[in-house]
XYZ file of C-alpha atoms in Angstrom:
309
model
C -159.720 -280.692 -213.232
C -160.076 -276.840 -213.439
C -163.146 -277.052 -215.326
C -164.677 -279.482 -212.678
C -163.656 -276.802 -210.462
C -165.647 -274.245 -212.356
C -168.481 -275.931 -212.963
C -168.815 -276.805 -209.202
C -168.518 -273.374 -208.309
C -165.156 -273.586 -206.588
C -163.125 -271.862 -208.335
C -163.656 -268.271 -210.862
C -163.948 -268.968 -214.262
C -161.862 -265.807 -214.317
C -157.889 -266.059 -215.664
C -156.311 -264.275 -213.113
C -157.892 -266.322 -210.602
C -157.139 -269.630 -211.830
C -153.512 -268.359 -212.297
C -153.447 -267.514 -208.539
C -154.684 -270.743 -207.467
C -151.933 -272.289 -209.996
C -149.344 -270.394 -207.832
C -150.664 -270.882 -204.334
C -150.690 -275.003 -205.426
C -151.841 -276.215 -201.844
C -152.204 -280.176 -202.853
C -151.676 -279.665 -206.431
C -148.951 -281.834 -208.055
C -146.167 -279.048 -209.792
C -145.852 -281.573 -212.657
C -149.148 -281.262 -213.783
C -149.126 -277.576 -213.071
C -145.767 -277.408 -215.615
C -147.504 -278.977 -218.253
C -150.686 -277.327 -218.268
C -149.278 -274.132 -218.555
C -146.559 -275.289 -220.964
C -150.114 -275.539 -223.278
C -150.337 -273.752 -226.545
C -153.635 -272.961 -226.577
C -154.512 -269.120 -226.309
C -156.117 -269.653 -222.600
C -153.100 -271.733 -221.167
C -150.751 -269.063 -222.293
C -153.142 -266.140 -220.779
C -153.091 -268.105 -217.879
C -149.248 -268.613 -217.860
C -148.505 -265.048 -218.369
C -150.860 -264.369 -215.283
C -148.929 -267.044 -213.132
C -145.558 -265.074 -213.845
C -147.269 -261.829 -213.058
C -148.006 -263.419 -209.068
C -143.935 -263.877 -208.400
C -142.051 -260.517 -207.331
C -139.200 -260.160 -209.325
C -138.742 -256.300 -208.555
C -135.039 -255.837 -207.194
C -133.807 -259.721 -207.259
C -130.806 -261.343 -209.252
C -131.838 -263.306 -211.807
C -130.664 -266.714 -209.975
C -132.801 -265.445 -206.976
C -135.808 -264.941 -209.373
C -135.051 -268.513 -211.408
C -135.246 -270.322 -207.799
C -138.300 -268.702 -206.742
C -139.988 -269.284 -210.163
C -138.567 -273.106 -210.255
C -139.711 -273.944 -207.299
C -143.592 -273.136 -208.032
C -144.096 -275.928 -210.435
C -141.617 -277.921 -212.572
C -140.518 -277.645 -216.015
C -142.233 -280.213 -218.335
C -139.917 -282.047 -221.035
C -141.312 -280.666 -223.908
C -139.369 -278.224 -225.819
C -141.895 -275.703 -226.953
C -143.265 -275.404 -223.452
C -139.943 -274.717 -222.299
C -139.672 -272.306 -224.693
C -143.016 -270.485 -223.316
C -142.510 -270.639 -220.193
C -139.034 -269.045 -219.813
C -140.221 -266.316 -222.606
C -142.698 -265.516 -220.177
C -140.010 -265.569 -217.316
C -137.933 -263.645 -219.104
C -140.062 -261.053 -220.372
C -141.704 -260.598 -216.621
C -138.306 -260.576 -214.806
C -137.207 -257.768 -216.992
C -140.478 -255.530 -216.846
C -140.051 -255.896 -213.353
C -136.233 -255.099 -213.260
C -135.609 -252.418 -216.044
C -132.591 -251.811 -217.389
C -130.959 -254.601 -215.938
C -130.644 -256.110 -219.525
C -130.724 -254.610 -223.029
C -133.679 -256.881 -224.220
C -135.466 -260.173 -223.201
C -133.305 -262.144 -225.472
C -130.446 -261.694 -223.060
C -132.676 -262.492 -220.466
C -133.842 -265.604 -221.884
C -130.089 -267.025 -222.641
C -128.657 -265.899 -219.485
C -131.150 -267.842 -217.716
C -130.515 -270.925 -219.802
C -127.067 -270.766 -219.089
C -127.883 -270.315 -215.419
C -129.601 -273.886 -215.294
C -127.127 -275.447 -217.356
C -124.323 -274.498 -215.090
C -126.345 -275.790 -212.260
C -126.636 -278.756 -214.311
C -122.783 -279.185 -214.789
C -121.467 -278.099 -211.319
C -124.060 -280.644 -209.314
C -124.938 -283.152 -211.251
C -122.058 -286.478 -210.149
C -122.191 -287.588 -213.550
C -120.370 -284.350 -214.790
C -116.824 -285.078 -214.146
C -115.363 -281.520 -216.056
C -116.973 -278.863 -213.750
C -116.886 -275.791 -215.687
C -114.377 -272.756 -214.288
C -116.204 -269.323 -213.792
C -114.175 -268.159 -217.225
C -115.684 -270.821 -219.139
C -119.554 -269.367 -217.967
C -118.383 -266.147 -219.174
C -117.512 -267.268 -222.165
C -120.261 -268.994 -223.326
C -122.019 -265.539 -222.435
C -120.140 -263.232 -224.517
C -122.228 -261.171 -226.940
C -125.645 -262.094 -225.508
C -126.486 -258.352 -224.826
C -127.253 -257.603 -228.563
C -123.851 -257.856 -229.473
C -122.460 -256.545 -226.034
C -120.959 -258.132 -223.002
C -122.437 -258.457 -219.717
C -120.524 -257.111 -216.838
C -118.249 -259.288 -215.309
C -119.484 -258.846 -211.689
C -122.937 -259.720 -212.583
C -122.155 -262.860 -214.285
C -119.561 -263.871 -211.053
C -122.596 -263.111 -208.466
C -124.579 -265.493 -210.519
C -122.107 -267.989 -210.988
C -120.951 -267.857 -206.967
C -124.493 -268.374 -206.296
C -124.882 -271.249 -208.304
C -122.311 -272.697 -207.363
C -122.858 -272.420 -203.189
C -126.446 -273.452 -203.262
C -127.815 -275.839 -206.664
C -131.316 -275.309 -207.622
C -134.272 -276.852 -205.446
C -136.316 -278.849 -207.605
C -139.580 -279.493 -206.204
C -140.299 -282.990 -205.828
C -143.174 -285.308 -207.480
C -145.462 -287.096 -204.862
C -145.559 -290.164 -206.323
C -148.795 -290.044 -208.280
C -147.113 -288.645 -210.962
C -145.015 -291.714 -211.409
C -148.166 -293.608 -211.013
C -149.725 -291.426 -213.729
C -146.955 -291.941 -216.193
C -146.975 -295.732 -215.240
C -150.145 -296.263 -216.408
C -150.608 -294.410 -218.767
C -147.673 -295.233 -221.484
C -147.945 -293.901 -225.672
C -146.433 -297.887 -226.180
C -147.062 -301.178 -224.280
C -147.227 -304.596 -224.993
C -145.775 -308.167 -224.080
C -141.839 -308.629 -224.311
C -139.618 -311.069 -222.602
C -137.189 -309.896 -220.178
C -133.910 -311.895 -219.554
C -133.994 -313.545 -215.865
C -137.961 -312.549 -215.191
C -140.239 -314.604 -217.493
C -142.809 -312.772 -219.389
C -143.380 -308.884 -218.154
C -145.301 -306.094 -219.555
C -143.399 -303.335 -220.185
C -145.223 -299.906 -220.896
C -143.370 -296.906 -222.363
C -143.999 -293.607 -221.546
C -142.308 -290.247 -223.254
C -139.377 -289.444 -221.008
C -138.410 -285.610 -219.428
C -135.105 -284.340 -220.062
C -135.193 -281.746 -217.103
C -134.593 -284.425 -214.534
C -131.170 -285.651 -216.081
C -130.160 -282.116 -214.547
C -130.410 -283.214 -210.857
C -130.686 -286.691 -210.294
C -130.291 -286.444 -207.068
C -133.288 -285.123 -206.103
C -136.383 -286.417 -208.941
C -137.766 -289.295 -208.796
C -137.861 -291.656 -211.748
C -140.152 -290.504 -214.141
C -140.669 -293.644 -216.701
C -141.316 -296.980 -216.628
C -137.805 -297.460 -219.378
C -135.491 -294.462 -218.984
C -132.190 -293.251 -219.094
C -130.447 -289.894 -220.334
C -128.958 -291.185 -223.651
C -129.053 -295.050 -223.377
C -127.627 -297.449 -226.141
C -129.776 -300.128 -227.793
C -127.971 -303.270 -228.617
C -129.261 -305.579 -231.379
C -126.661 -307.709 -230.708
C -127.871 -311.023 -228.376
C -127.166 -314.518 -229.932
C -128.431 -316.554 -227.285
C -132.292 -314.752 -227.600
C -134.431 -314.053 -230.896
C -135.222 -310.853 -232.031
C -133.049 -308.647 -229.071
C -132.715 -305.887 -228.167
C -131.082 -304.061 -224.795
C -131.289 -300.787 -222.809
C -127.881 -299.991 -220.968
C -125.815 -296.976 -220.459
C -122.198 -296.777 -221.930
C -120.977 -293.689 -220.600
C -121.834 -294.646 -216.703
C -120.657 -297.782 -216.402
C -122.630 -299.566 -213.232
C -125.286 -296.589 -213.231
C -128.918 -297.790 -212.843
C -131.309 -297.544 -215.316
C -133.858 -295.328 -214.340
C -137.007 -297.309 -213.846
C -140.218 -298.282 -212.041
C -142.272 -301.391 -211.434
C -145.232 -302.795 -210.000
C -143.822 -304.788 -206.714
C -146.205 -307.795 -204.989
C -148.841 -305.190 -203.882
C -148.864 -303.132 -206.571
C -147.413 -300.187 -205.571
C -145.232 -298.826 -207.901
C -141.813 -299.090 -206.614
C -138.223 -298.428 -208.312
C -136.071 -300.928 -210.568
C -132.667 -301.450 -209.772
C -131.262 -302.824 -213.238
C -128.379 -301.390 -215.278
C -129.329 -302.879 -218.106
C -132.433 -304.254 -220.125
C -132.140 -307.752 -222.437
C -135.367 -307.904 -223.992
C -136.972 -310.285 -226.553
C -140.194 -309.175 -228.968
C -141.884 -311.640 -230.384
C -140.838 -310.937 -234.538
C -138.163 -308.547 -236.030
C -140.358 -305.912 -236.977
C -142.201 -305.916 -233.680
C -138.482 -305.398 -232.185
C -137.646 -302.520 -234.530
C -141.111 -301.020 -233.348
C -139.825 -301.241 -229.698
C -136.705 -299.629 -230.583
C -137.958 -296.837 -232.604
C -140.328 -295.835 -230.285
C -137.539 -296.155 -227.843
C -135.467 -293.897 -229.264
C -138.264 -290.923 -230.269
C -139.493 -291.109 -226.214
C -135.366 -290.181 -225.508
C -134.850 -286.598 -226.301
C -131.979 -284.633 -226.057
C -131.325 -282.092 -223.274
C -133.499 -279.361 -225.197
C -131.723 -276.044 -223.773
C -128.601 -276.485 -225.730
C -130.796 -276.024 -229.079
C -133.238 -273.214 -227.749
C -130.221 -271.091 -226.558
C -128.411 -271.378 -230.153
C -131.769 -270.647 -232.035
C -131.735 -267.101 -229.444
C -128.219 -266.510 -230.287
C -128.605 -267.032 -234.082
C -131.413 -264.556 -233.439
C -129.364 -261.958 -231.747
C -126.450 -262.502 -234.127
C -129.526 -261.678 -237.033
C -130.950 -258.292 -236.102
């Protein structure tokens, strides 16, 4: 789409522009913005670093800078672009607020933390809602070796805790998007509803934090699901429930009698493929489209790093 752009003379060829447009995102969906400059390619990380450079960090909290930052596109699933993209937070917010932290690093994990505790303290599936010492614990050491002062890390949490991130929402053609364009479909039968085709599309992790406020985002998800292999009355079974949420719906879309994509309402999935092997397929590619929260593993991989130098 940028390069249509370009080559219709609408918008500079020139990175800093195309960053600003990025940012001022009149009409632009903030998914796709998130994932294009969650890219690895050389340009998409120029272009990145320039789209960090237009928010004004200078003299804000780092919860105040993580909101304005959130809310200008959303995080894609992936955890390399994560990765990226809050490097490039991390190193902007401190070049523009010196001394605030020893080194990026500290930056970087504090930040983490920050959305995981808005994670825990507002999403309704989190029944144990983590006490401020518990935050501060998980935060000891992160500036190379040192603590962070207490105050700092109780304006953060009191923040957090009076007002939960705002997550800008999809429009709806992103679900479309995603709908139609799956990495797996094919025929299956689905218990109750005859014959259905049932794409699958790689799922996001982020939106697991606030359920509240995203959309569903695939056409068979749900944040750590069980498969059951075990259905005696159907051949070559398979189903998609949650056993930690007992009654929760499964987060899912369908086609309704227009064909406008609309929400399911189903807490659970019985589904028949037409051999074994084609079931096992399903189930593997299932189970590699369901990732894991991925902040847990980039903040210990920052840690080990600290703990290393």
């Amino acid at each position: 789409g940028i390069q249509y752009l370009i080559e219709q003379q609408l918008l500079s060829s020139d990175l800093q522009e195309i960053a600003k447009f990025l940012h001022k995102g009149e009409g632009l969906n903030k998914t796709a913005i998130g994932d294009f400059l969650g890219g690895r390619d050389p340009t998409n990380i120029q272009i990145l670093q320039a789209f960090v450079a237009c928010h004004q960090f200078a003299n804000l909290n780092l919860v105040q800078a993580l909101r304005q930052f959130l809310w200008s596109f959303r995080l894609p699933g992936e955890a390399q672009k994560i990765d990226r993209m809050m490097e490039a937070f991390a190193n902007w917010y401190c070049k523009c607020n010196p001394g605030v932290f020893q080194s990026t690093d500290t930056c970087y994990i504090l930040s983490f933390s920050i959305i995981m505790l808005n994670t825990s303290l507002h999403n309704p599936n989190v029944k144990d809602k983590p006490p401020f010492e518990r935050f501060v614990s998980i935060n000891r050491g992160i500036d190379n070796g040192a603590d962070l002062p207490e105050e700092l890390l109780k304006n953060l949490f009191e923040s957090i805790k009076n007002e939960p991130f705002s997550i800008p929402e999809d429009d709806g053609n992103d679900l479309t998007h995603t709908f139609f364009n799956p990495s797996r479909e094919g025929w299956l039968l689905k218990l109750g509803k005859g014959r259905d085709r049932l794409p699958l599309a790689p799922l996001s992790p982020l939106p697991s934090c606030l359920p509240s406020q995203i959309s569903p985002r695939s056409p068979l998800s749900i944040p750590k699901p069980s498969i059951s292999t075990v259905l005696p009355l159907l051949r070559n079974c398979f189903e998609l429930f949650n056993p930690n949420c007992k009654g929760q719906k499964i987060k899912a879309c369908k086609t309704d009698g227009d064909g406008k994509v609309v929400e399911g309402k189903h807490q659970s999935y019985k589904i028949s493929a037409a051999t074994p092997a084609e079931r096992d397929e399903w189930i593997e590619a299932i189970r590699t489209s369901i990732t894991q929260d991925p902040f847990y593993d980039l903040v210990s991989a920052r840690k080990k790093k600290i703990a290393n130098k």
